[in-house]
Tab-separated table of C-alpha atoms in Angstrom:
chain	number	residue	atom	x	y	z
M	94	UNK	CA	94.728	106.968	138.266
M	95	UNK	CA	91.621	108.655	137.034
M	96	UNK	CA	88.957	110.372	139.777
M	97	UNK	CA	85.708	111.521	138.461
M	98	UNK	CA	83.459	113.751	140.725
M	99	UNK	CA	79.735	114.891	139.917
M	100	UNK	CA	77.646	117.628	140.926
M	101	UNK	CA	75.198	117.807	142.030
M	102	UNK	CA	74.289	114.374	143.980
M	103	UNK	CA	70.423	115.414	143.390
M	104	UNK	CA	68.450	117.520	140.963
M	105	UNK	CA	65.086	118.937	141.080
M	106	UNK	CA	63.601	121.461	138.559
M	107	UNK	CA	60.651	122.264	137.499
M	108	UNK	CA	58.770	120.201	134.018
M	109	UNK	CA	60.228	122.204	130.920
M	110	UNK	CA	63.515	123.860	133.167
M	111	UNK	CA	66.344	122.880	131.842
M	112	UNK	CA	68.828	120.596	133.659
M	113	UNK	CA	72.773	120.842	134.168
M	114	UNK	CA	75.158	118.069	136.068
M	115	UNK	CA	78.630	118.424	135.653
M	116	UNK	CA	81.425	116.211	135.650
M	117	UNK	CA	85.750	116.752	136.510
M	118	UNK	CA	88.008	114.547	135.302
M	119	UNK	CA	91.925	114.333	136.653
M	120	UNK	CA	93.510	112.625	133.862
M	121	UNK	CA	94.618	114.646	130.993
M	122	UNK	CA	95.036	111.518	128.864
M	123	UNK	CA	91.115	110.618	129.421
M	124	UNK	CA	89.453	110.882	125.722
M	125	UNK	CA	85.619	109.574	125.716
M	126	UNK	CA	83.109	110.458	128.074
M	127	UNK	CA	80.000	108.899	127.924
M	128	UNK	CA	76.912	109.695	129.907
M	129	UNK	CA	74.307	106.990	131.587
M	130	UNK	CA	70.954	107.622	132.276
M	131	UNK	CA	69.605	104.731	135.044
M	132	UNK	CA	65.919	104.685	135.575
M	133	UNK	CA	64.446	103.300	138.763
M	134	UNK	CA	65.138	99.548	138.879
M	135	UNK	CA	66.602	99.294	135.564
M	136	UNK	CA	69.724	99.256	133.886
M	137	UNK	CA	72.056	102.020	133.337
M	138	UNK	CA	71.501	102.793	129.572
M	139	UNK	CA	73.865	104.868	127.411
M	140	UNK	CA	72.462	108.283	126.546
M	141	UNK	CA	75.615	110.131	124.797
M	142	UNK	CA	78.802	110.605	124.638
M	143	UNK	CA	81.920	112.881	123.797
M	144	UNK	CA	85.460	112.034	122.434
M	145	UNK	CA	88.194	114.631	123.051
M	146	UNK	CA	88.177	116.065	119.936
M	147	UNK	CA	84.857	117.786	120.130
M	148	UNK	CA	83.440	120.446	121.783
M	149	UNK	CA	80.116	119.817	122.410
M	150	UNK	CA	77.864	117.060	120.696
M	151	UNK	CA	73.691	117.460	120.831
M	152	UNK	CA	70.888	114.897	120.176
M	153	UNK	CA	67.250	116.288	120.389
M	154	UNK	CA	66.741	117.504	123.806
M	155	UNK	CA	70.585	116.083	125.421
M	156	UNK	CA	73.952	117.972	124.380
M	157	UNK	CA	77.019	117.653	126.420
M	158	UNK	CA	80.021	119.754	126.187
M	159	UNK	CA	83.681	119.215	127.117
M	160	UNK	CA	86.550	121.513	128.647
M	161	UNK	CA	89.432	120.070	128.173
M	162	UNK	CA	91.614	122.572	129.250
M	163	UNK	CA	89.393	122.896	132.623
M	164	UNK	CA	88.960	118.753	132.491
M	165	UNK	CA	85.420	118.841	132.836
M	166	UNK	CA	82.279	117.931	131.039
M	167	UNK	CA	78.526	118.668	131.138
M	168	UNK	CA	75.395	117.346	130.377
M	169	UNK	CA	72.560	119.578	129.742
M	170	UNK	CA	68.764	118.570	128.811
M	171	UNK	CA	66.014	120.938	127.728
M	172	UNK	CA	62.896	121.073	128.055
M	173	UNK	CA	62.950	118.553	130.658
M	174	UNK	CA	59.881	115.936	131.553
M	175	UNK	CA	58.353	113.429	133.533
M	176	UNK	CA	60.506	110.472	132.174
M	177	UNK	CA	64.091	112.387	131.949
M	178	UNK	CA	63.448	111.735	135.972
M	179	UNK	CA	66.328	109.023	136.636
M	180	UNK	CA	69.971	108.859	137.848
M	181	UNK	CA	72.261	110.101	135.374
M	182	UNK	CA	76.361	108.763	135.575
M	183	UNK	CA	79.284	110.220	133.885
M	184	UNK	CA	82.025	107.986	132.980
M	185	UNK	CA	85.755	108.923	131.861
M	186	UNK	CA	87.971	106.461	129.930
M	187	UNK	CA	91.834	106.866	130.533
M	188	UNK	CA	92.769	107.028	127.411
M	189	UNK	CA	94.720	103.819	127.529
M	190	UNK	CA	92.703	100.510	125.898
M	191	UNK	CA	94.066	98.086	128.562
M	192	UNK	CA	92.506	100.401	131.249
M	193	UNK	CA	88.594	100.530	132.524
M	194	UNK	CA	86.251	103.582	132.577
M	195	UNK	CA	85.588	105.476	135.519
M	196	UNK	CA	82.187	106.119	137.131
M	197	UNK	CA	81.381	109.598	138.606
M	198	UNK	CA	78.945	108.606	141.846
M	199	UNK	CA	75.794	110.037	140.125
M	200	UNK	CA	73.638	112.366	140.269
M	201	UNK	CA	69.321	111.819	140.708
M	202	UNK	CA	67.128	114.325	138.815
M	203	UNK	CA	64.005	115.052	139.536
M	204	UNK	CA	61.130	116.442	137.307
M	205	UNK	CA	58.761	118.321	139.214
M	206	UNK	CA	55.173	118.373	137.628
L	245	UNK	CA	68.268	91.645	119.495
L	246	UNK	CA	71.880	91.374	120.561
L	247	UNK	CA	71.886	91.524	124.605
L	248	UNK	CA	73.639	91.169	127.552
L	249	UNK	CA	71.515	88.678	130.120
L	250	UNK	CA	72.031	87.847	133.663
L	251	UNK	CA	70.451	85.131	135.818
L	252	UNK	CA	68.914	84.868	138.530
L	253	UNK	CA	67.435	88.390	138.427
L	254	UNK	CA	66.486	88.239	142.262
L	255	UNK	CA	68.655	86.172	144.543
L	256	UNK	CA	68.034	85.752	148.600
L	257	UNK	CA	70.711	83.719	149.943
L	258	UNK	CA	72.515	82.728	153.446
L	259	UNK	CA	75.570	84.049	154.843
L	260	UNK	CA	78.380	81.406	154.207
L	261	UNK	CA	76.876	80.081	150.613
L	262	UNK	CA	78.723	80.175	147.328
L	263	UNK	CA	76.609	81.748	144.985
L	264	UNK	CA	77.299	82.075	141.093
L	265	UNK	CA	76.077	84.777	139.092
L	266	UNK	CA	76.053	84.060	135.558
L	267	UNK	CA	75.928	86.728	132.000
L	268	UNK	CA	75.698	85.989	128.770
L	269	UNK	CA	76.194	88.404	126.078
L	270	UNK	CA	74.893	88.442	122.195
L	271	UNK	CA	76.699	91.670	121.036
L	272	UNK	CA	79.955	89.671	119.973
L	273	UNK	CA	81.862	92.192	122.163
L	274	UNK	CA	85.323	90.875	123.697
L	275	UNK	CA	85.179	92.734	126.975
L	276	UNK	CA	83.229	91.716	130.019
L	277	UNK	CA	82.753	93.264	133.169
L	278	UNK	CA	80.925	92.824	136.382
L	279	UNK	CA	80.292	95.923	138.849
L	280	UNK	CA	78.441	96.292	141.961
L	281	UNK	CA	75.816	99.330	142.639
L	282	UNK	CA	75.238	100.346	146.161
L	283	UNK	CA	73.029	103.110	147.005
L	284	UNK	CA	74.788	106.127	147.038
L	285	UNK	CA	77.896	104.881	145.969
L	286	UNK	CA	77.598	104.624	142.733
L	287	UNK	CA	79.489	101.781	140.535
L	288	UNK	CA	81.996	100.026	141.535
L	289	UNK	CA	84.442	97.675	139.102
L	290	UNK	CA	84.676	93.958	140.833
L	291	UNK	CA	86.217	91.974	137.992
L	292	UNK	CA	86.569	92.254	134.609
L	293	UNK	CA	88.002	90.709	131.386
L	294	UNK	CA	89.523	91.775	127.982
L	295	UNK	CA	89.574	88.406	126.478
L	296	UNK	CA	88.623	84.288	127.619
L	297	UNK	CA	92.346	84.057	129.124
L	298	UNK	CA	92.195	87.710	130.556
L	299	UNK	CA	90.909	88.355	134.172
L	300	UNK	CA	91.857	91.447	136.248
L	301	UNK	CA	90.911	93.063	139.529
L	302	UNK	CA	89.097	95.600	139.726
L	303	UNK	CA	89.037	98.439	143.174
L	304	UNK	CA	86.019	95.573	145.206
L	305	UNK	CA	87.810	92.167	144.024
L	306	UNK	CA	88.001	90.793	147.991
L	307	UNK	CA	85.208	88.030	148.374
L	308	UNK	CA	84.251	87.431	144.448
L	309	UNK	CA	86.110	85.307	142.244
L	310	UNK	CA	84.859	85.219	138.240
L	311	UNK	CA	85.072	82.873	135.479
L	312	UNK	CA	85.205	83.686	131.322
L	313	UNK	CA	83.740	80.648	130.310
L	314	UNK	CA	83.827	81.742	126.867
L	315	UNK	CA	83.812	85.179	124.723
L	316	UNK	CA	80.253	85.453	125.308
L	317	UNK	CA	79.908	83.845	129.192
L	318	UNK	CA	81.129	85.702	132.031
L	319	UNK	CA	80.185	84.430	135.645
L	320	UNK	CA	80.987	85.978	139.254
L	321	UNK	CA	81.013	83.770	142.366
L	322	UNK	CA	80.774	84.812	145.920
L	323	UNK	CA	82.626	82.314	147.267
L	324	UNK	CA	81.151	82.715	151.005
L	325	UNK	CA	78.560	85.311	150.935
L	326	UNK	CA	77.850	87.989	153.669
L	327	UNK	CA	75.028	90.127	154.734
L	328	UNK	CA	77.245	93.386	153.174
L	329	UNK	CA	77.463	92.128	149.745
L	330	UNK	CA	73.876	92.323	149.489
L	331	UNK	CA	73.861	94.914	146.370
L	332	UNK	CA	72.840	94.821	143.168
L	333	UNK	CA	75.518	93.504	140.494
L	334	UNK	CA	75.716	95.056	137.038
L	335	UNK	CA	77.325	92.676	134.203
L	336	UNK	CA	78.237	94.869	131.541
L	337	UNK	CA	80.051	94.137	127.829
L	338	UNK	CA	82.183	96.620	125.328
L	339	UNK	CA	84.259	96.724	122.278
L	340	UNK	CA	87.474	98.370	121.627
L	341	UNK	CA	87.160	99.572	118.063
L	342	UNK	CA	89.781	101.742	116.117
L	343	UNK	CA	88.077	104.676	117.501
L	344	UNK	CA	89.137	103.851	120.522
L	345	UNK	CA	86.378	102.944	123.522
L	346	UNK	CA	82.861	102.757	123.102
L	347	UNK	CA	80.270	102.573	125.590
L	348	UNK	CA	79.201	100.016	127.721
L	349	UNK	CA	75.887	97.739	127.136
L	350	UNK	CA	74.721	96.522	130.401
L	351	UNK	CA	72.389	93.560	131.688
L	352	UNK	CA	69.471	93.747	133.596
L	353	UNK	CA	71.207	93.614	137.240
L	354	UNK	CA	70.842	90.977	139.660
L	355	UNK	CA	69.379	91.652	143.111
L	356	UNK	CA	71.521	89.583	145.116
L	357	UNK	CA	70.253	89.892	149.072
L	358	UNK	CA	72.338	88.043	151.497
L	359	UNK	CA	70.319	86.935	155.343
């Protein structure tokens, strides 16, 4: 079945760095990867996502990009702030409709005034 | 606005008693699913259900046992709590249009602590 690893586990960069956590995927039949952003004692909240038939895909300050060839995907925020602080999932589907998607473990970012 | 609710938000209860977890969903999606979030572990798929008469596994089923009321009702039990299921416990909802998968919508969580 699918296994979906993140890197790294935690994130710290400075206010306006830019932030990168990347996601592998081991099913070449997986084709929509969504991203989650989870703020302290809240619900995980759906940020963006991918299909595998693009690239790369940006809103505002948020793009991710997809390797399909390498199975792996990326999120990457600019300009990062205060509030983008939060645990951030990546999630694989397998490509099949009767199956679930798969969680990578997360990753916590922290924005460093 | 169309939501996916869960109740009780906060639960303390005793090892040994069945407790029921209940979500309700406004989004008209047909796919329900209940997952459990441990620190450092991520999410983790319990149950879940395609349609009413659908229920499947998921990789923590051992201990839970879940009900589909209706499209919109989806409830977990814990049919003799223990101290380790203390967690918190994600329901979630999604479609299945002709794209293909969309996202999930989750609830608010449920603090469940078990003493």
């Amino acid at each position: 079945g699918e296994n979906v690893e993140q890197h790294p586990s935690t994130l710290s960069v400075q206010e306006g760095d830019s932030a990168v956590i990347k996601c592998t995927y081991s099913d070449s039949a997986s084709n929509y990867f969504p991203w989650y952003k989870q703020e302290l004692g809240k619900r995980p909240q759906l940020i963006i996502d991918i299909r595998s038939n693009v690239g790369e895909k940006k809103d505002q300050r948020i793009a991710v990009t997809l390797n399909k060839t390498a199975k792996h995907f990326s999120l990457h925020i600019t300009e990062t702030q205060p509030e983008d602080s939060a645990v951030y999932f990546c999630a694989a589907f397998p490509g099949v409709l009767g199956q679930n998607f798969v969680f990578g473990p997360g990753t916590r970012l922290s924005v460093l005034p | 606005d169309a939501d996916v609710t869960q109740t009780p938000r906060n639960r303390i209860t005793k090892t040994g008693k069945r407790i029921m977890l209940e979500c309700s969903q406004t989004k008209g999606h047909d796919r329900m699913y209940w997952y459990r979030q441990d620190p450092g572990l991520g999410l983790r798929l319990i149950y879940y259900s395609f349609d009413v008469k659908d229920i499947n596994k998921g990789e923590i089923s051992d201990g839970y046992s879940v009900s589909r009321q209706a499209q919109a009702k989806f409830s977990l039990s814990l049919e003799s709590a223990i101290p380790n299921q203390t967690a918190l416990y994600f329901c979630a909802t999604s479609d299945s249009g002709p794209g293909g998968a969309n996202g999930y919508t989750f609830g608010s969580g449920t603090r469940l602590t078990v003493v």
